[in-house]
Amino acid sequence: ANKSAALWAGFVGWIGTWALGMVGVVFFMKKRMDENPGKWTWKSMFYELTLKDVMDLKHDLSEIVGYIPALWAVLVKHFIPPVILILFSLGADAETDTGKKVFGHYENYVFAPYQILGIMIVVFAGFLFVSSLVYPDMYAWFEKPINKNTIKSNSIHAEQESTPKDTENKDEETEKKIEDVEAAQDPKAEQPEQPPEQARVEDASEPLTPVTVE
């Protein structure tokens, strides 16, 4: 009975923690929308939060392995992680034949180095999670650099779900992004020519050379 109550308490605590976290997320999303009016909508922000990263991963993998259903991305993002977490928690709380907890006494292996190695793996995974919350810039070097192929690839996938009018607008946006990337990566990019009016003003500001008439 106690184990059953503890199991239900765990599920309630899990859902309650998730709901409390989402309240904070919605608060910060609303704050960002107020800071940048017209840039974000609730739909775009929730998509960015819940699916964009894993959908980008699906698109990248599809270019190599072929078609991957969108359901795969949803399962990887929202279903598999909590299932693994639940299985790990239940497994760690289980008991061995000698009555000890499995966590730290797995299969009765000696504590050093096998049990220590298993415990350190769990600690390291927890460190990655907590550090990403406290200092997310620490993992900025994992970001994939932006290049023309990435922009074109993302545009192609977006066009598959767009109307002809949307596709035409996205083509113009894609070309503009490519030009911006090339200009940023080219240190020898030519400076824009000065307008004629500015050129005449600068010429007029130059000192006149006196002319001697014999």
PDB file of C-alpha atoms in Angstrom:
ATOM      1  CA  ALA A   1       0.000   0.000   0.000  1.00  0.00           C
ATOM      2  CA  ASN A   2       2.825   2.375   0.858  1.00  0.00           C
ATOM      3  CA  LYS A   3       4.547   1.687  -2.455  1.00  0.00           C
ATOM      4  CA  SER A   4       1.315   2.304  -4.347  1.00  0.00           C
ATOM      5  CA  ALA A   5       0.753   5.583  -2.510  1.00  0.00           C
ATOM      6  CA  ALA A   6       4.341   6.633  -3.149  1.00  0.00           C
ATOM      7  CA  LEU A   7       3.920   5.857  -6.853  1.00  0.00           C
ATOM      8  CA  TRP A   8       0.795   7.991  -7.119  1.00  0.00           C
ATOM      9  CA  ALA A   9       2.433  10.749  -5.101  1.00  0.00           C
ATOM     10  CA  GLY A  10       5.329  10.706  -7.533  1.00  0.00           C
ATOM     11  CA  PHE A  11       3.034  11.098 -10.535  1.00  0.00           C
ATOM     12  CA  VAL A  12       1.117  13.920  -8.867  1.00  0.00           C
ATOM     13  CA  GLY A  13       4.358  15.657  -7.932  1.00  0.00           C
ATOM     14  CA  TRP A  14       5.661  15.238 -11.474  1.00  0.00           C
ATOM     15  CA  ILE A  15       2.545  16.746 -13.076  1.00  0.00           C
ATOM     16  CA  GLY A  16       2.392  19.515 -10.467  1.00  0.00           C
ATOM     17  CA  THR A  17       6.027  20.443 -11.026  1.00  0.00           C
ATOM     18  CA  TRP A  18       5.484  20.505 -14.785  1.00  0.00           C
ATOM     19  CA  ALA A  19       2.413  22.726 -14.433  1.00  0.00           C
ATOM     20  CA  LEU A  20       4.252  25.113 -12.095  1.00  0.00           C
ATOM     21  CA  GLY A  21       7.156  25.313 -14.538  1.00  0.00           C
ATOM     22  CA  MET A  22       4.824  26.046 -17.452  1.00  0.00           C
ATOM     23  CA  VAL A  23       3.268  28.920 -15.495  1.00  0.00           C
ATOM     24  CA  GLY A  24       6.716  30.491 -15.249  1.00  0.00           C
ATOM     25  CA  VAL A  25       7.384  29.816 -18.928  1.00  0.00           C
ATOM     26  CA  VAL A  26       4.135  31.485 -20.011  1.00  0.00           C
ATOM     27  CA  PHE A  27       4.954  34.498 -17.828  1.00  0.00           C
ATOM     28  CA  PHE A  28       8.336  34.987 -19.504  1.00  0.00           C
ATOM     29  CA  MET A  29       6.830  34.390 -22.943  1.00  0.00           C
ATOM     30  CA  LYS A  30       4.269  37.135 -22.342  1.00  0.00           C
ATOM     31  CA  LYS A  31       7.044  39.426 -21.139  1.00  0.00           C
ATOM     32  CA  ARG A  32       9.074  38.800 -24.303  1.00  0.00           C
ATOM     33  CA  MET A  33       6.022  39.419 -26.497  1.00  0.00           C
ATOM     34  CA  ASP A  34       5.457  42.768 -24.788  1.00  0.00           C
ATOM     35  CA  GLU A  35       9.107  43.701 -25.357  1.00  0.00           C
ATOM     36  CA  ASN A  36       8.896  42.824 -29.076  1.00  0.00           C
ATOM     37  CA  PRO A  37       5.338  43.604 -30.224  1.00  0.00           C
ATOM     38  CA  GLY A  38       4.434  42.003 -33.530  1.00  0.00           C
ATOM     39  CA  LYS A  39       7.457  39.688 -33.646  1.00  0.00           C
ATOM     40  CA  TRP A  40       5.982  36.721 -31.781  1.00  0.00           C
ATOM     41  CA  THR A  41       2.595  35.074 -31.435  1.00  0.00           C
ATOM     42  CA  TRP A  42       1.527  32.485 -28.890  1.00  0.00           C
ATOM     43  CA  LYS A  43       1.529  29.851 -31.621  1.00  0.00           C
ATOM     44  CA  SER A  44       5.025  30.668 -32.876  1.00  0.00           C
ATOM     45  CA  MET A  45       6.489  30.847 -29.380  1.00  0.00           C
ATOM     46  CA  PHE A  46       4.975  27.538 -28.273  1.00  0.00           C
ATOM     47  CA  TYR A  47       6.218  25.891 -31.461  1.00  0.00           C
ATOM     48  CA  GLU A  48       9.699  27.322 -30.856  1.00  0.00           C
ATOM     49  CA  LEU A  49       9.605  25.975 -27.311  1.00  0.00           C
ATOM     50  CA  THR A  50       8.078  22.550 -27.840  1.00  0.00           C
ATOM     51  CA  LEU A  51       8.981  21.317 -31.329  1.00  0.00           C
ATOM     52  CA  LYS A  52      11.332  23.512 -33.351  1.00  0.00           C
ATOM     53  CA  ASP A  53      14.631  21.979 -32.240  1.00  0.00           C
ATOM     54  CA  VAL A  54      13.522  18.381 -32.689  1.00  0.00           C
ATOM     55  CA  MET A  55      11.797  19.184 -35.999  1.00  0.00           C
ATOM     56  CA  ASP A  56      15.050  20.725 -37.251  1.00  0.00           C
ATOM     57  CA  LEU A  57      16.803  17.531 -36.191  1.00  0.00           C
ATOM     58  CA  LYS A  58      14.219  15.483 -38.089  1.00  0.00           C
ATOM     59  CA  HIS A  59      14.819  17.547 -41.232  1.00  0.00           C
ATOM     60  CA  ASP A  60      18.604  17.167 -40.954  1.00  0.00           C
ATOM     61  CA  LEU A  61      18.364  13.408 -40.464  1.00  0.00           C
ATOM     62  CA  SER A  62      15.835  13.074 -43.296  1.00  0.00           C
ATOM     63  CA  GLU A  63      18.430  14.374 -45.734  1.00  0.00           C
ATOM     64  CA  ILE A  64      20.616  11.365 -44.870  1.00  0.00           C
ATOM     65  CA  VAL A  65      18.345   8.459 -43.921  1.00  0.00           C
ATOM     66  CA  GLY A  66      15.217   9.408 -45.845  1.00  0.00           C
ATOM     67  CA  TYR A  67      11.669  10.078 -44.731  1.00  0.00           C
ATOM     68  CA  ILE A  68      11.049  10.401 -40.977  1.00  0.00           C
ATOM     69  CA  PRO A  69       7.467  10.951 -39.749  1.00  0.00           C
ATOM     70  CA  ALA A  70       6.693  13.946 -37.565  1.00  0.00           C
ATOM     71  CA  LEU A  71       5.417  11.507 -34.924  1.00  0.00           C
ATOM     72  CA  TRP A  72       9.021  10.418 -34.363  1.00  0.00           C
ATOM     73  CA  ALA A  73       9.961  13.968 -33.370  1.00  0.00           C
ATOM     74  CA  VAL A  74       7.016  14.231 -30.972  1.00  0.00           C
ATOM     75  CA  LEU A  75       7.873  10.913 -29.308  1.00  0.00           C
ATOM     76  CA  VAL A  76      11.559  11.803 -28.955  1.00  0.00           C
ATOM     77  CA  LYS A  77      10.754  15.188 -27.445  1.00  0.00           C
ATOM     78  CA  HIS A  78       7.756  14.555 -25.218  1.00  0.00           C
ATOM     79  CA  PHE A  79       7.192  10.831 -24.656  1.00  0.00           C
ATOM     80  CA  ILE A  80      10.438   8.878 -24.490  1.00  0.00           C
ATOM     81  CA  PRO A  81      12.302  11.108 -21.958  1.00  0.00           C
ATOM     82  CA  PRO A  82       9.621  10.906 -19.203  1.00  0.00           C
ATOM     83  CA  VAL A  83       9.207   7.160 -19.790  1.00  0.00           C
ATOM     84  CA  ILE A  84      12.964   6.632 -19.381  1.00  0.00           C
ATOM     85  CA  LEU A  85      12.935   8.808 -16.256  1.00  0.00           C
ATOM     86  CA  ILE A  86      10.105   6.769 -14.731  1.00  0.00           C
ATOM     87  CA  LEU A  87      11.809   3.470 -15.563  1.00  0.00           C
ATOM     88  CA  PHE A  88      15.065   4.687 -14.047  1.00  0.00           C
ATOM     89  CA  SER A  89      13.310   5.828 -10.868  1.00  0.00           C
ATOM     90  CA  LEU A  90      11.471   2.530 -10.452  1.00  0.00           C
ATOM     91  CA  GLY A  91      14.624   0.553 -11.194  1.00  0.00           C
ATOM     92  CA  ALA A  92      16.723   2.552  -8.748  1.00  0.00           C
ATOM     93  CA  ASP A  93      14.128   2.106  -6.009  1.00  0.00           C
ATOM     94  CA  ALA A  94      13.945  -1.652  -6.543  1.00  0.00           C
ATOM     95  CA  GLU A  95      15.725  -4.024  -4.152  1.00  0.00           C
ATOM     96  CA  THR A  96      18.254  -6.751  -4.744  1.00  0.00           C
ATOM     97  CA  ASP A  97      17.983 -10.290  -3.410  1.00  0.00           C
ATOM     98  CA  THR A  98      19.861  -9.199  -0.310  1.00  0.00           C
ATOM     99  CA  GLY A  99      17.347  -6.436   0.439  1.00  0.00           C
ATOM    100  CA  LYS A 100      19.558  -3.518  -0.672  1.00  0.00           C
ATOM    101  CA  LYS A 101      18.584  -0.814  -3.131  1.00  0.00           C
ATOM    102  CA  VAL A 102      19.615  -1.523  -6.710  1.00  0.00           C
ATOM    103  CA  PHE A 103      21.076   1.972  -7.047  1.00  0.00           C
ATOM    104  CA  GLY A 104      24.604   1.599  -5.713  1.00  0.00           C
ATOM    105  CA  HIS A 105      24.339  -2.190  -5.466  1.00  0.00           C
ATOM    106  CA  TYR A 106      23.558  -3.172  -9.041  1.00  0.00           C
ATOM    107  CA  GLU A 107      23.944  -6.928  -9.638  1.00  0.00           C
ATOM    108  CA  ASN A 108      26.132  -7.074  -6.500  1.00  0.00           C
ATOM    109  CA  TYR A 109      29.164  -5.718  -8.350  1.00  0.00           C
ATOM    110  CA  VAL A 110      31.949  -4.423  -6.134  1.00  0.00           C
ATOM    111  CA  PHE A 111      31.521  -0.792  -5.161  1.00  0.00           C
ATOM    112  CA  ALA A 112      34.846   0.334  -6.640  1.00  0.00           C
ATOM    113  CA  PRO A 113      35.030   0.950  -9.497  1.00  0.00           C
ATOM    114  CA  TYR A 114      31.775  -0.379 -11.015  1.00  0.00           C
ATOM    115  CA  GLN A 115      29.158   1.114  -8.693  1.00  0.00           C
ATOM    116  CA  ILE A 116      31.100   4.380  -8.515  1.00  0.00           C
ATOM    117  CA  LEU A 117      31.152   4.563 -12.312  1.00  0.00           C
ATOM    118  CA  GLY A 118      27.377   4.077 -12.506  1.00  0.00           C
ATOM    119  CA  ILE A 119      26.727   6.704  -9.842  1.00  0.00           C
ATOM    120  CA  MET A 120      29.054   9.209 -11.559  1.00  0.00           C
ATOM    121  CA  ILE A 121      27.181   8.772 -14.845  1.00  0.00           C
ATOM    122  CA  VAL A 122      23.951   9.777 -13.100  1.00  0.00           C
ATOM    123  CA  VAL A 123      25.671  12.713 -11.394  1.00  0.00           C
ATOM    124  CA  PHE A 124      27.176  13.869 -14.696  1.00  0.00           C
ATOM    125  CA  ALA A 125      23.786  13.768 -16.431  1.00  0.00           C
ATOM    126  CA  GLY A 126      22.311  15.826 -13.598  1.00  0.00           C
ATOM    127  CA  PHE A 127      25.177  18.299 -13.884  1.00  0.00           C
ATOM    128  CA  LEU A 128      24.498  18.782 -17.609  1.00  0.00           C
ATOM    129  CA  PHE A 129      20.835  19.517 -16.913  1.00  0.00           C
ATOM    130  CA  VAL A 130      21.352  21.894 -13.988  1.00  0.00           C
ATOM    131  CA  SER A 131      24.260  23.758 -15.618  1.00  0.00           C
ATOM    132  CA  SER A 132      22.196  24.344 -18.758  1.00  0.00           C
ATOM    133  CA  LEU A 133      19.607  26.100 -16.608  1.00  0.00           C
ATOM    134  CA  VAL A 134      22.087  28.182 -14.625  1.00  0.00           C
ATOM    135  CA  TYR A 135      24.491  29.084 -17.444  1.00  0.00           C
ATOM    136  CA  PRO A 136      23.127  28.114 -20.882  1.00  0.00           C
ATOM    137  CA  ASP A 137      25.846  30.034 -22.752  1.00  0.00           C
ATOM    138  CA  MET A 138      28.287  27.364 -21.634  1.00  0.00           C
ATOM    139  CA  TYR A 139      26.915  25.148 -24.419  1.00  0.00           C
ATOM    140  CA  ALA A 140      26.797  27.834 -27.104  1.00  0.00           C
ATOM    141  CA  TRP A 141      29.700  26.236 -28.980  1.00  0.00           C
ATOM    142  CA  PHE A 142      27.436  23.257 -29.729  1.00  0.00           C
ATOM    143  CA  GLU A 143      25.333  25.439 -32.012  1.00  0.00           C
ATOM    144  CA  LYS A 144      25.568  24.583 -35.681  1.00  0.00           C
ATOM    145  CA  PRO A 145      27.027  27.474 -37.724  1.00  0.00           C
ATOM    146  CA  ILE A 146      24.663  29.122 -40.163  1.00  0.00           C
ATOM    147  CA  ASN A 147      25.508  28.586 -43.816  1.00  0.00           C
ATOM    148  CA  LYS A 148      23.799  28.800 -47.187  1.00  0.00           C
ATOM    149  CA  ASN A 149      23.022  25.087 -47.355  1.00  0.00           C
ATOM    150  CA  THR A 150      21.284  25.165 -43.970  1.00  0.00           C
ATOM    151  CA  ILE A 151      19.163  28.150 -44.948  1.00  0.00           C
ATOM    152  CA  LYS A 152      18.180  26.577 -48.275  1.00  0.00           C
ATOM    153  CA  SER A 153      17.411  23.222 -46.635  1.00  0.00           C
ATOM    154  CA  ASN A 154      15.134  24.769 -44.033  1.00  0.00           C
ATOM    155  CA  SER A 155      13.427  26.829 -46.716  1.00  0.00           C
ATOM    156  CA  ILE A 156      12.752  23.738 -48.829  1.00  0.00           C
ATOM    157  CA  HIS A 157      11.084  21.969 -45.919  1.00  0.00           C
ATOM    158  CA  ALA A 158       9.034  25.059 -45.137  1.00  0.00           C
ATOM    159  CA  GLU A 159       7.923  25.360 -48.774  1.00  0.00           C
ATOM    160  CA  GLN A 160       6.466  21.860 -48.702  1.00  0.00           C
ATOM    161  CA  GLU A 161       3.796  23.090 -46.292  1.00  0.00           C
ATOM    162  CA  SER A 162       3.282  26.554 -47.808  1.00  0.00           C
ATOM    163  CA  THR A 163       0.998  28.057 -50.425  1.00  0.00           C
ATOM    164  CA  PRO A 164       2.439  29.405 -53.723  1.00  0.00           C
ATOM    165  CA  LYS A 165       2.203  32.969 -52.423  1.00  0.00           C
ATOM    166  CA  ASP A 166       3.973  32.073 -49.177  1.00  0.00           C
ATOM    167  CA  THR A 167       6.643  30.197 -51.152  1.00  0.00           C
ATOM    168  CA  GLU A 168       7.387  33.277 -53.288  1.00  0.00           C
ATOM    169  CA  ASN A 169       7.815  35.431 -50.196  1.00  0.00           C
ATOM    170  CA  LYS A 170      10.015  32.801 -48.523  1.00  0.00           C
ATOM    171  CA  ASP A 171      12.256  32.672 -51.632  1.00  0.00           C
ATOM    172  CA  GLU A 172      12.921  36.388 -51.326  1.00  0.00           C
ATOM    173  CA  GLU A 173      13.630  36.046 -47.595  1.00  0.00           C
ATOM    174  CA  THR A 174      15.985  33.120 -48.254  1.00  0.00           C
ATOM    175  CA  GLU A 175      17.995  35.035 -50.850  1.00  0.00           C
ATOM    176  CA  LYS A 176      18.252  37.993 -48.460  1.00  0.00           C
ATOM    177  CA  LYS A 177      19.506  35.732 -45.648  1.00  0.00           C
ATOM    178  CA  ILE A 178      22.110  34.180 -47.954  1.00  0.00           C
ATOM    179  CA  GLU A 179      23.352  37.613 -49.005  1.00  0.00           C
ATOM    180  CA  ASP A 180      23.608  38.689 -45.354  1.00  0.00           C
ATOM    181  CA  VAL A 181      25.570  35.535 -44.443  1.00  0.00           C
ATOM    182  CA  GLU A 182      27.963  35.997 -47.370  1.00  0.00           C
ATOM    183  CA  ALA A 183      28.509  39.653 -46.501  1.00  0.00           C
ATOM    184  CA  ALA A 184      29.191  38.804 -42.854  1.00  0.00           C
ATOM    185  CA  GLN A 185      31.658  36.050 -43.761  1.00  0.00           C
ATOM    186  CA  ASP A 186      33.513  38.066 -46.442  1.00  0.00           C
ATOM    187  CA  PRO A 187      36.022  40.441 -44.812  1.00  0.00           C
ATOM    188  CA  LYS A 188      36.698  42.064 -48.194  1.00  0.00           C
ATOM    189  CA  ALA A 189      33.103  42.948 -48.853  1.00  0.00           C
ATOM    190  CA  GLU A 190      32.861  46.170 -50.803  1.00  0.00           C
ATOM    191  CA  GLN A 191      31.508  49.203 -49.028  1.00  0.00           C
ATOM    192  CA  PRO A 192      28.349  50.718 -50.525  1.00  0.00           C
ATOM    193  CA  GLU A 193      28.954  53.579 -52.901  1.00  0.00           C
ATOM    194  CA  GLN A 194      28.254  57.065 -51.614  1.00  0.00           C
ATOM    195  CA  PRO A 195      25.255  58.843 -53.086  1.00  0.00           C
ATOM    196  CA  PRO A 196      26.044  61.677 -55.527  1.00  0.00           C
ATOM    197  CA  GLU A 197      24.798  64.315 -53.079  1.00  0.00           C
ATOM    198  CA  GLN A 198      27.195  63.145 -50.347  1.00  0.00           C
ATOM    199  CA  ALA A 199      30.071  62.940 -52.821  1.00  0.00           C
ATOM    200  CA  ARG A 200      29.478  66.539 -53.968  1.00  0.00           C
ATOM    201  CA  VAL A 201      29.384  67.742 -50.374  1.00  0.00           C
ATOM    202  CA  GLU A 202      32.705  66.065 -49.617  1.00  0.00           C
ATOM    203  CA  ASP A 203      34.243  67.514 -52.805  1.00  0.00           C
ATOM    204  CA  ALA A 204      33.048  70.965 -51.814  1.00  0.00           C
ATOM    205  CA  SER A 205      34.680  70.598 -48.401  1.00  0.00           C
ATOM    206  CA  GLU A 206      38.143  70.071 -49.921  1.00  0.00           C
ATOM    207  CA  PRO A 207      40.390  73.188 -49.844  1.00  0.00           C
ATOM    208  CA  LEU A 208      40.694  75.060 -53.118  1.00  0.00           C
ATOM    209  CA  THR A 209      44.141  75.360 -54.689  1.00  0.00           C
ATOM    210  CA  PRO A 210      44.980  78.944 -55.593  1.00  0.00           C
ATOM    211  CA  VAL A 211      45.759  79.572 -59.257  1.00  0.00           C
ATOM    212  CA  THR A 212      48.358  82.117 -60.230  1.00  0.00           C
ATOM    213  CA  VAL A 213      47.668  84.039 -63.430  1.00  0.00           C
ATOM    214  CA  GLU A 214      50.752  85.325 -65.198  1.00  0.00           C
TER     215      GLU A 214
END
